[in-house]
Amino acid sequence: MFSIALRRTGKRCRLTGSLVARADVPCSTPRALQQSRRASNGTWRPVSVLDEWVAREARPISLRQLMVFGRSLTESRLISSANYVRTELPARIAHRIRDMQQLPYVVVTNPHINEVYNLYYNAFDCFRKLKEVKTLEDNDRLCEIIGQNLKSHLTVIPKLAMGILECGGLMDPVDLDKFMNTILRSRISRRVIAEQHLSLTETFNSSHFSPGAKLSESDFIGEVFIKCSAKDVIDRCAKAVTALARSTNGPDVQVPEIKVVGHLDASFPYILSHIEYIVGELLRNSVQAVIERHQKLDDTTSLPQPIEVTICEAQEHVIFRISDRGGGIPRAELPYLWSFSKGPQSQKRLENLGQVPRMAATMQEHHVEDELSRRDLKTPTYQSSLSSLTSRPPNLRLGMGLPLSRVYAEYWAGSLNLHSLEGYGVDVFLQISRLGNKNEQLATRASMDAV
């Protein structure tokens, strides 16, 4: 049984599982029931069902497991994958619903967070009722439901971000950031397993695929890019970011050169949209900083200082160092660099987020597909997971690029760190697991219950 106390600000009705205003009457009274039903828009939600799913541990996966499982794709393996997704998604969603239920009442009733709560509960209710997948036709129906949910949840990131910013004075910023990191990491985990299954299904149904054929020689196993070239990722993202800078600042703007040095043959297994999102955000920040600094200097006789990307391949890791001379980060902003909820630009970020209704977070949303040169790579027919924020103009700053990039980097047990020298520039260090044998990093149980 979970706690019905809501940080002294509200109560939860045991019968409905919805959040109700604090009252002096027991939860089982008609008055409390009426309040709870109004709070949940009249929807009766049996909390015992949620308790059952929260009690289940998530089953973490690694990139290597995804590759090994998908190498020999047969009908039985595809159906096994379908049933893993069918049971894993509601368990992981249930943990996050419980986290939201443990927030103070005044926070969870924020319209943006409440909208996310309802999206999550509707998805949980949908997936928990699905019957066992036994045939390919059953799997096709499951894939259709997964695709619909992926699309409907594209509003989650901006809605959460706006809700967190609006509730900045109602909770400790440390707790808000912990909540946001947990929600986002869990969101990535669900979309990884969902999109991997959609991709395997797409491969199995393709006209040229022979069931049981080995996929070990293919560039992709589902969503996993087996030999993700570090230099190729940098080159594709550099072209996209350069094109974006010119389209935003004018075709005559002097864009800094992006030099790549070090271990240029380094490769690793990874999900391409994840690494492109992170590198795209980091390069975009550096390019814009250098352009703005060069414009302030009003020096038309020389080119902007180049950005240098160093690739280092170690036994277990590949490390990217991105160095720019864009003037560094103001000291006043450094304490809030990794925060979703607090900072000197919070109000401006909130206004900008209102102009971004959907945020899937992939490089596919760049509107510069040609510059990415990805026509020879995998382009899914469904809406992929992490739509990139880099398609927005640089003046529409959301303050989410760095903290969101760190969440993505840490998801596969990597890391992202930054060192700034104010008045000179920034060095960013991105570390990626080279072997693909690290499990996804996620909170297996409702994180707020563990506090």
Coordinates of C-alpha atoms in Angstrom, one line a residue:
M1 CA 0.0 0.0 0.0
F2 CA 1.4 3.4 -0.9
S3 CA 1.3 6.5 1.2
I4 CA -1.8 8.7 0.8
A5 CA 0.0 11.7 2.1
L6 CA 0.9 14.2 -0.6
R7 CA 3.7 16.3 0.9
R8 CA 1.1 17.8 3.4
T9 CA -0.8 19.4 0.6
G10 CA -3.3 16.7 -0.5
K11 CA -4.7 13.2 -0.1
R12 CA -5.2 10.3 -2.5
C13 CA -8.4 8.3 -2.4
R14 CA -7.7 4.6 -2.0
L15 CA -10.8 3.7 -4.0
T16 CA -10.1 5.8 -7.1
G17 CA -6.3 6.4 -7.2
S18 CA -6.9 10.0 -8.2
L19 CA -5.6 13.1 -6.4
V20 CA -8.1 15.0 -4.2
A21 CA -7.9 18.2 -2.2
R22 CA -7.0 17.9 1.5
A23 CA -10.1 17.6 3.6
D24 CA -11.0 16.8 7.2
V25 CA -13.2 13.9 6.1
P26 CA -12.1 10.3 5.6
C27 CA -11.2 9.3 2.0
S28 CA -14.2 6.9 1.8
T29 CA -16.9 9.5 2.3
P30 CA -19.2 10.6 -0.5
R31 CA -17.8 14.1 -0.4
A32 CA -14.3 12.9 -0.9
L33 CA -15.3 10.6 -3.7
Q34 CA -17.0 13.5 -5.4
Q35 CA -13.9 15.6 -5.1
S36 CA -11.7 12.9 -6.4
R37 CA -13.9 12.3 -9.4
R38 CA -13.9 16.0 -10.2
A39 CA -10.1 16.0 -10.0
S40 CA -9.8 13.1 -12.4
N41 CA -12.4 14.5 -14.8
G42 CA -15.0 11.9 -13.7
T43 CA -12.8 8.9 -14.6
W44 CA -12.9 6.1 -12.0
R45 CA -9.4 4.7 -11.8
P46 CA -8.9 1.6 -9.6
V47 CA -5.6 2.1 -7.8
S48 CA -5.2 -1.6 -7.0
V49 CA -4.5 -2.2 -10.7
L50 CA -1.7 0.4 -10.6
D51 CA -0.3 -1.2 -7.4
E52 CA -0.1 -4.5 -9.1
W53 CA 2.0 -3.1 -12.0
V54 CA 4.2 -0.8 -9.8
A55 CA 5.2 -4.0 -7.8
R56 CA 6.8 -5.4 -11.0
E57 CA 10.4 -4.7 -11.6
A58 CA 11.4 -3.3 -15.0
R59 CA 13.7 -5.7 -17.0
P60 CA 16.6 -3.6 -18.2
I61 CA 18.3 -4.3 -21.6
S62 CA 21.6 -3.5 -23.2
L63 CA 22.5 -2.7 -26.8
R64 CA 24.3 -6.0 -27.0
Q65 CA 21.1 -7.8 -25.9
L66 CA 19.1 -6.0 -28.6
M67 CA 21.7 -7.0 -31.2
V68 CA 22.0 -10.7 -30.2
F69 CA 18.2 -11.1 -30.0
G70 CA 17.6 -9.5 -33.4
R71 CA 20.4 -11.2 -35.3
S72 CA 18.3 -14.3 -36.3
L73 CA 14.8 -12.9 -36.7
T74 CA 12.0 -15.5 -36.9
E75 CA 8.3 -15.4 -36.4
S76 CA 8.6 -16.9 -32.9
R77 CA 11.2 -14.3 -31.9
L78 CA 9.1 -11.5 -33.3
I79 CA 6.1 -12.6 -31.2
S80 CA 8.4 -13.0 -28.2
S81 CA 9.5 -9.4 -28.7
A82 CA 5.9 -8.3 -29.0
N83 CA 4.9 -9.9 -25.7
Y84 CA 8.0 -8.4 -23.9
V85 CA 6.9 -4.9 -25.1
R86 CA 3.3 -5.6 -24.3
T87 CA 4.1 -6.4 -20.6
E88 CA 7.1 -4.1 -20.1
L89 CA 5.5 -0.8 -21.3
P90 CA 2.7 -0.8 -18.7
A91 CA 5.1 -1.7 -15.9
R92 CA 7.4 1.2 -16.8
I93 CA 4.6 3.6 -17.3
A94 CA 3.0 2.6 -13.9
H95 CA 6.2 3.5 -12.1
R96 CA 6.1 7.0 -13.5
I97 CA 2.4 7.5 -12.8
R98 CA 3.2 6.6 -9.2
D99 CA 6.0 9.2 -9.2
M100 CA 3.5 11.9 -10.4
Q101 CA 0.9 10.8 -7.8
Q102 CA 3.6 11.4 -5.1
L103 CA 4.1 15.0 -6.2
P104 CA 2.4 17.8 -4.1
Y105 CA -1.2 18.3 -5.1
V106 CA -0.6 21.8 -6.2
V107 CA 2.1 20.6 -8.6
V108 CA 0.3 17.6 -10.1
T109 CA -2.7 19.7 -10.8
N110 CA -0.6 22.1 -12.9
P111 CA -2.4 21.9 -16.3
H112 CA 0.7 20.9 -18.2
I113 CA 1.8 18.2 -15.7
N114 CA -1.9 17.0 -15.4
E115 CA -2.1 16.6 -19.2
V116 CA 1.0 14.4 -19.1
Y117 CA -0.4 12.4 -16.2
N118 CA -3.6 11.7 -18.2
L119 CA -1.6 10.8 -21.3
Y120 CA 0.4 8.3 -19.2
Y121 CA -2.6 6.9 -17.5
N122 CA -4.5 6.4 -20.8
A123 CA -1.4 4.6 -22.3
F124 CA -1.1 2.4 -19.2
D125 CA -4.8 1.5 -19.3
C126 CA -4.5 0.7 -23.0
F127 CA -1.4 -1.5 -22.8
R128 CA -2.4 -3.4 -19.6
K129 CA -5.6 -4.6 -21.2
L130 CA -3.9 -6.1 -24.3
K131 CA -4.1 -9.8 -24.6
E132 CA -1.1 -12.1 -25.4
V133 CA 0.3 -11.8 -28.9
K134 CA 0.0 -15.2 -30.6
T135 CA 0.0 -14.4 -34.3
L136 CA 1.5 -12.0 -36.8
E137 CA -1.9 -10.4 -37.1
D138 CA -1.9 -9.8 -33.3
N139 CA 1.5 -8.2 -33.7
D140 CA 0.4 -5.9 -36.4
R141 CA -2.4 -4.6 -34.2
L142 CA 0.0 -4.1 -31.3
C143 CA 2.4 -2.2 -33.6
E144 CA -0.5 0.1 -34.7
I145 CA -1.3 0.9 -31.0
I146 CA 2.4 1.5 -30.3
G147 CA 2.7 3.9 -33.2
Q148 CA -0.4 5.8 -32.1
N149 CA 0.9 6.2 -28.6
L150 CA 4.4 7.3 -29.9
K151 CA 2.7 10.0 -31.9
S152 CA 0.3 11.2 -29.2
H153 CA 3.2 11.5 -26.7
L154 CA 5.1 13.9 -28.8
T155 CA 3.8 16.7 -26.5
V156 CA 5.2 15.2 -23.4
I157 CA 8.7 16.9 -23.3
P158 CA 7.5 20.5 -23.8
K159 CA 4.5 20.0 -21.5
L160 CA 6.7 18.6 -18.8
A161 CA 9.2 21.4 -19.2
M162 CA 6.5 24.1 -19.0
G163 CA 5.0 22.5 -16.0
I164 CA 8.3 22.2 -14.2
L165 CA 9.2 25.8 -14.9
E166 CA 5.7 27.0 -13.6
C167 CA 6.1 25.0 -10.5
G168 CA 9.6 26.2 -9.7
G169 CA 8.6 27.9 -6.5
L170 CA 6.4 25.1 -5.2
M171 CA 9.0 22.4 -4.7
D172 CA 12.7 22.2 -4.1
P173 CA 14.5 22.6 -7.5
V174 CA 16.7 19.6 -6.7
D175 CA 13.5 17.4 -6.3
L176 CA 12.0 18.9 -9.5
D177 CA 15.1 18.1 -11.5
K178 CA 15.3 14.6 -10.0
F179 CA 11.7 14.0 -11.0
M180 CA 12.3 15.4 -14.5
N181 CA 15.4 13.3 -15.1
T182 CA 13.6 10.2 -14.0
I183 CA 10.6 10.9 -16.2
L184 CA 12.8 11.6 -19.3
R185 CA 15.1 8.6 -18.8
S186 CA 12.1 6.4 -18.4
R187 CA 10.5 7.9 -21.5
I188 CA 13.7 7.1 -23.5
S189 CA 13.6 3.5 -22.2
R190 CA 10.0 3.0 -23.3
R191 CA 10.5 4.5 -26.7
V192 CA 13.7 2.4 -27.2
I193 CA 11.9 -0.9 -26.7
A194 CA 8.8 0.2 -28.6
E195 CA 10.8 1.5 -31.6
Q196 CA 13.1 -1.5 -31.6
H197 CA 10.1 -3.8 -31.9
L198 CA 8.5 -1.6 -34.7
S199 CA 11.8 -1.7 -36.5
L200 CA 12.1 -5.5 -36.2
T201 CA 8.5 -5.9 -37.4
E202 CA 9.3 -3.6 -40.4
T203 CA 12.3 -5.7 -41.2
F204 CA 10.4 -9.0 -40.9
N205 CA 7.6 -7.8 -43.1
S206 CA 9.9 -6.4 -45.8
S207 CA 9.7 -8.1 -49.2
H208 CA 13.4 -9.0 -49.4
F209 CA 13.7 -10.5 -45.9
S210 CA 14.0 -14.2 -45.4
P211 CA 12.9 -15.4 -41.9
G212 CA 15.7 -16.8 -39.9
A213 CA 18.4 -15.0 -42.0
K214 CA 21.4 -13.7 -40.1
L215 CA 21.4 -10.0 -39.8
S216 CA 24.9 -9.8 -38.3
E217 CA 26.3 -8.3 -41.6
S218 CA 23.7 -5.6 -41.8
D219 CA 24.4 -2.1 -40.7
F220 CA 21.4 -2.1 -38.5
I221 CA 19.7 -4.6 -36.2
G222 CA 16.4 -3.0 -35.5
E223 CA 17.3 0.5 -34.3
V224 CA 20.8 -0.4 -33.3
F225 CA 23.5 0.8 -35.7
I226 CA 26.2 -1.9 -35.3
K227 CA 29.2 0.2 -36.4
C228 CA 28.4 3.8 -35.7
S229 CA 31.4 5.7 -37.0
A230 CA 32.3 8.6 -34.6
K231 CA 33.7 10.7 -37.5
D232 CA 30.7 10.1 -39.7
V233 CA 28.4 11.3 -36.9
I234 CA 30.4 14.4 -36.4
D235 CA 30.5 15.1 -40.2
R236 CA 26.7 14.7 -40.6
C237 CA 25.9 16.8 -37.6
A238 CA 28.4 19.5 -38.6
K239 CA 26.8 19.8 -42.1
A240 CA 23.3 20.0 -40.5
V241 CA 24.3 22.6 -37.9
T242 CA 26.2 24.7 -40.5
A243 CA 23.2 24.7 -42.8
L244 CA 21.0 25.7 -39.9
A245 CA 23.3 28.5 -38.9
R246 CA 23.3 29.9 -42.4
S247 CA 19.5 29.7 -42.7
T248 CA 19.1 31.5 -39.4
N249 CA 21.8 34.1 -39.5
G250 CA 21.8 34.7 -43.3
P251 CA 23.7 33.0 -46.1
D252 CA 26.7 35.4 -45.8
V253 CA 27.3 34.6 -42.1
Q254 CA 30.8 33.4 -41.4
V255 CA 30.4 29.9 -39.9
P256 CA 33.3 28.4 -38.0
E257 CA 35.1 25.4 -39.5
I258 CA 34.6 22.2 -37.5
K259 CA 37.8 20.2 -37.5
V260 CA 37.9 16.5 -36.5
V261 CA 41.1 15.0 -35.2
G262 CA 42.1 11.9 -33.2
H263 CA 41.0 8.3 -33.7
L264 CA 39.1 8.8 -36.9
D265 CA 38.3 5.1 -37.3
A266 CA 36.6 4.7 -34.0
S267 CA 33.2 3.0 -34.1
F268 CA 30.7 1.6 -31.6
P269 CA 27.2 0.1 -31.5
Y270 CA 24.6 2.8 -30.7
I271 CA 21.1 4.1 -31.6
L272 CA 21.8 6.6 -34.2
S273 CA 19.2 9.1 -33.3
H274 CA 20.5 9.3 -29.7
I275 CA 24.1 10.1 -30.6
E276 CA 23.1 12.5 -33.3
Y277 CA 20.8 14.3 -30.9
I278 CA 23.6 14.8 -28.4
V279 CA 26.3 15.7 -30.8
G280 CA 23.9 18.0 -32.8
E281 CA 23.0 19.9 -29.7
L282 CA 26.7 20.3 -28.6
L283 CA 27.9 21.5 -32.0
R284 CA 24.9 23.8 -32.4
N285 CA 25.7 25.5 -29.1
S286 CA 29.4 25.9 -30.0
V287 CA 28.7 27.2 -33.6
Q288 CA 26.2 29.8 -32.4
A289 CA 28.5 30.9 -29.6
V290 CA 31.5 31.4 -31.9
I291 CA 29.3 33.2 -34.5
E292 CA 28.0 35.6 -31.8
R293 CA 31.4 36.3 -30.4
H294 CA 32.9 36.9 -33.8
Q295 CA 30.1 39.4 -34.6
K296 CA 30.6 41.2 -31.3
L297 CA 34.3 41.6 -32.2
D298 CA 33.2 43.2 -35.5
D299 CA 36.2 41.7 -37.2
T300 CA 35.5 41.3 -40.9
T301 CA 39.1 40.7 -41.9
S302 CA 39.5 37.2 -40.3
L303 CA 37.5 34.0 -40.0
P304 CA 35.8 32.8 -36.8
Q305 CA 38.0 30.6 -34.6
P306 CA 37.5 26.9 -35.7
I307 CA 35.7 24.4 -33.4
E308 CA 37.9 21.3 -32.8
V309 CA 36.4 17.9 -32.2
T310 CA 38.8 15.3 -30.8
I311 CA 37.9 11.6 -30.9
C312 CA 39.6 9.3 -28.5
E313 CA 39.1 5.5 -28.6
A314 CA 39.9 3.6 -25.4
Q315 CA 39.4 -0.1 -24.6
E316 CA 35.9 0.3 -23.3
H317 CA 34.9 3.9 -24.3
V318 CA 34.9 6.4 -27.1
I319 CA 35.3 10.0 -25.9
F320 CA 34.4 13.1 -27.9
R321 CA 35.9 16.4 -26.8
I322 CA 34.3 19.5 -28.5
S323 CA 36.3 22.6 -28.0
D324 CA 35.3 26.1 -29.0
R325 CA 36.4 29.7 -28.5
G326 CA 33.0 31.2 -28.2
G327 CA 33.7 33.2 -25.0
G328 CA 32.6 30.6 -22.5
I329 CA 29.5 30.6 -20.3
P330 CA 28.7 33.5 -17.9
R331 CA 29.5 32.6 -14.3
A332 CA 25.9 33.5 -13.2
E333 CA 24.5 30.8 -15.5
L334 CA 26.9 27.9 -14.5
P335 CA 25.0 26.8 -11.4
Y336 CA 21.9 26.2 -13.5
L337 CA 23.5 24.6 -16.5
W338 CA 22.0 21.1 -15.9
S339 CA 18.7 22.2 -14.4
F340 CA 15.3 22.0 -16.0
S341 CA 13.6 24.0 -13.3
K342 CA 15.7 27.0 -12.4
G343 CA 17.9 29.7 -13.9
P344 CA 18.1 33.4 -14.7
Q345 CA 16.3 32.8 -18.1
S346 CA 13.4 30.7 -16.7
Q347 CA 10.6 33.1 -17.7
K348 CA 12.0 33.5 -21.3
R349 CA 12.4 29.7 -21.6
L350 CA 8.8 29.3 -20.6
E351 CA 7.6 31.8 -23.2
N352 CA 9.7 30.0 -25.9
L353 CA 8.5 26.5 -24.9
G354 CA 4.9 27.8 -25.6
Q355 CA 6.0 28.0 -29.2
V356 CA 7.1 24.4 -29.4
P357 CA 3.9 22.3 -29.1
R358 CA 5.5 19.0 -30.1
M359 CA 9.0 17.7 -29.4
A360 CA 9.8 14.2 -30.5
A361 CA 13.5 14.8 -30.3
T362 CA 15.2 13.3 -33.5
M363 CA 17.5 14.6 -36.1
Q364 CA 14.7 13.6 -38.6
E365 CA 12.9 16.8 -37.6
H366 CA 15.8 18.9 -38.7
H367 CA 14.3 20.1 -42.0
V368 CA 17.8 19.7 -43.4
E369 CA 17.7 16.0 -44.2
D370 CA 19.9 16.5 -47.3
E371 CA 22.7 18.0 -45.2
L372 CA 22.6 15.0 -42.9
S373 CA 23.4 12.7 -45.8
R374 CA 21.4 10.0 -44.2
R375 CA 19.8 8.6 -47.4
D376 CA 22.2 5.7 -47.2
L377 CA 21.3 5.0 -43.6
K378 CA 18.2 3.9 -41.9
T379 CA 15.2 6.3 -42.0
P380 CA 12.2 4.8 -40.1
T381 CA 8.7 5.1 -41.6
Y382 CA 7.3 5.7 -38.2
Q383 CA 7.8 8.8 -36.0
S384 CA 11.1 8.2 -34.3
S385 CA 11.9 9.0 -30.7
L386 CA 14.1 12.0 -29.9
S387 CA 13.2 14.8 -32.2
S388 CA 16.0 17.3 -32.3
L389 CA 15.6 20.7 -30.8
T390 CA 18.1 22.0 -33.3
S391 CA 15.4 22.8 -35.9
R392 CA 14.4 25.9 -33.9
P393 CA 16.1 29.2 -34.5
P394 CA 19.0 30.0 -32.1
N395 CA 17.1 32.9 -30.5
L396 CA 14.3 30.5 -29.4
R397 CA 16.3 29.1 -26.5
L398 CA 14.6 26.5 -24.4
G399 CA 17.4 25.8 -21.9
M400 CA 16.9 22.1 -22.3
G401 CA 19.7 21.1 -24.8
L402 CA 22.4 20.4 -22.2
P403 CA 20.4 18.7 -19.5
L404 CA 18.5 16.6 -22.0
S405 CA 21.7 15.6 -23.8
R406 CA 23.1 14.5 -20.4
V407 CA 20.0 12.3 -19.8
Y408 CA 20.5 10.7 -23.2
A409 CA 24.3 10.2 -22.7
E410 CA 23.8 8.6 -19.2
Y411 CA 21.0 6.4 -20.4
W412 CA 23.5 3.9 -21.9
A413 CA 25.9 4.4 -19.0
G414 CA 27.9 7.2 -20.7
S415 CA 28.6 10.7 -19.4
L416 CA 28.6 14.3 -20.4
N417 CA 30.7 17.0 -18.7
L418 CA 31.5 20.6 -19.5
H419 CA 34.3 23.0 -18.6
S420 CA 34.0 26.7 -19.3
L421 CA 36.6 29.4 -19.2
E422 CA 34.7 32.6 -19.2
G423 CA 36.0 35.0 -21.8
Y424 CA 37.6 32.2 -23.8
G425 CA 35.6 29.1 -24.6
V426 CA 34.1 25.8 -23.6
D427 CA 35.3 22.2 -23.6
V428 CA 32.6 19.5 -23.6
F429 CA 33.5 15.8 -22.9
L430 CA 31.1 13.1 -24.1
Q431 CA 31.9 9.5 -23.1
I432 CA 30.2 6.6 -24.9
S433 CA 30.4 2.9 -24.1
R434 CA 32.3 1.3 -26.9
L435 CA 31.2 -2.3 -26.3
G436 CA 27.4 -1.9 -26.0
N437 CA 27.3 -4.2 -22.9
K438 CA 26.0 -1.6 -20.4
N439 CA 22.4 -1.9 -19.3
E440 CA 20.1 1.0 -19.7
Q441 CA 20.3 3.2 -16.7
L442 CA 16.8 3.7 -15.3
A443 CA 14.8 3.8 -12.0
T444 CA 13.3 0.3 -11.8
R445 CA 10.8 1.3 -9.1
A446 CA 8.9 4.4 -8.5
S447 CA 11.7 6.7 -7.5
M448 CA 9.7 9.0 -5.3
D449 CA 8.6 6.1 -3.2
A450 CA 12.2 5.3 -2.4
V451 CA 12.8 8.8 -0.9

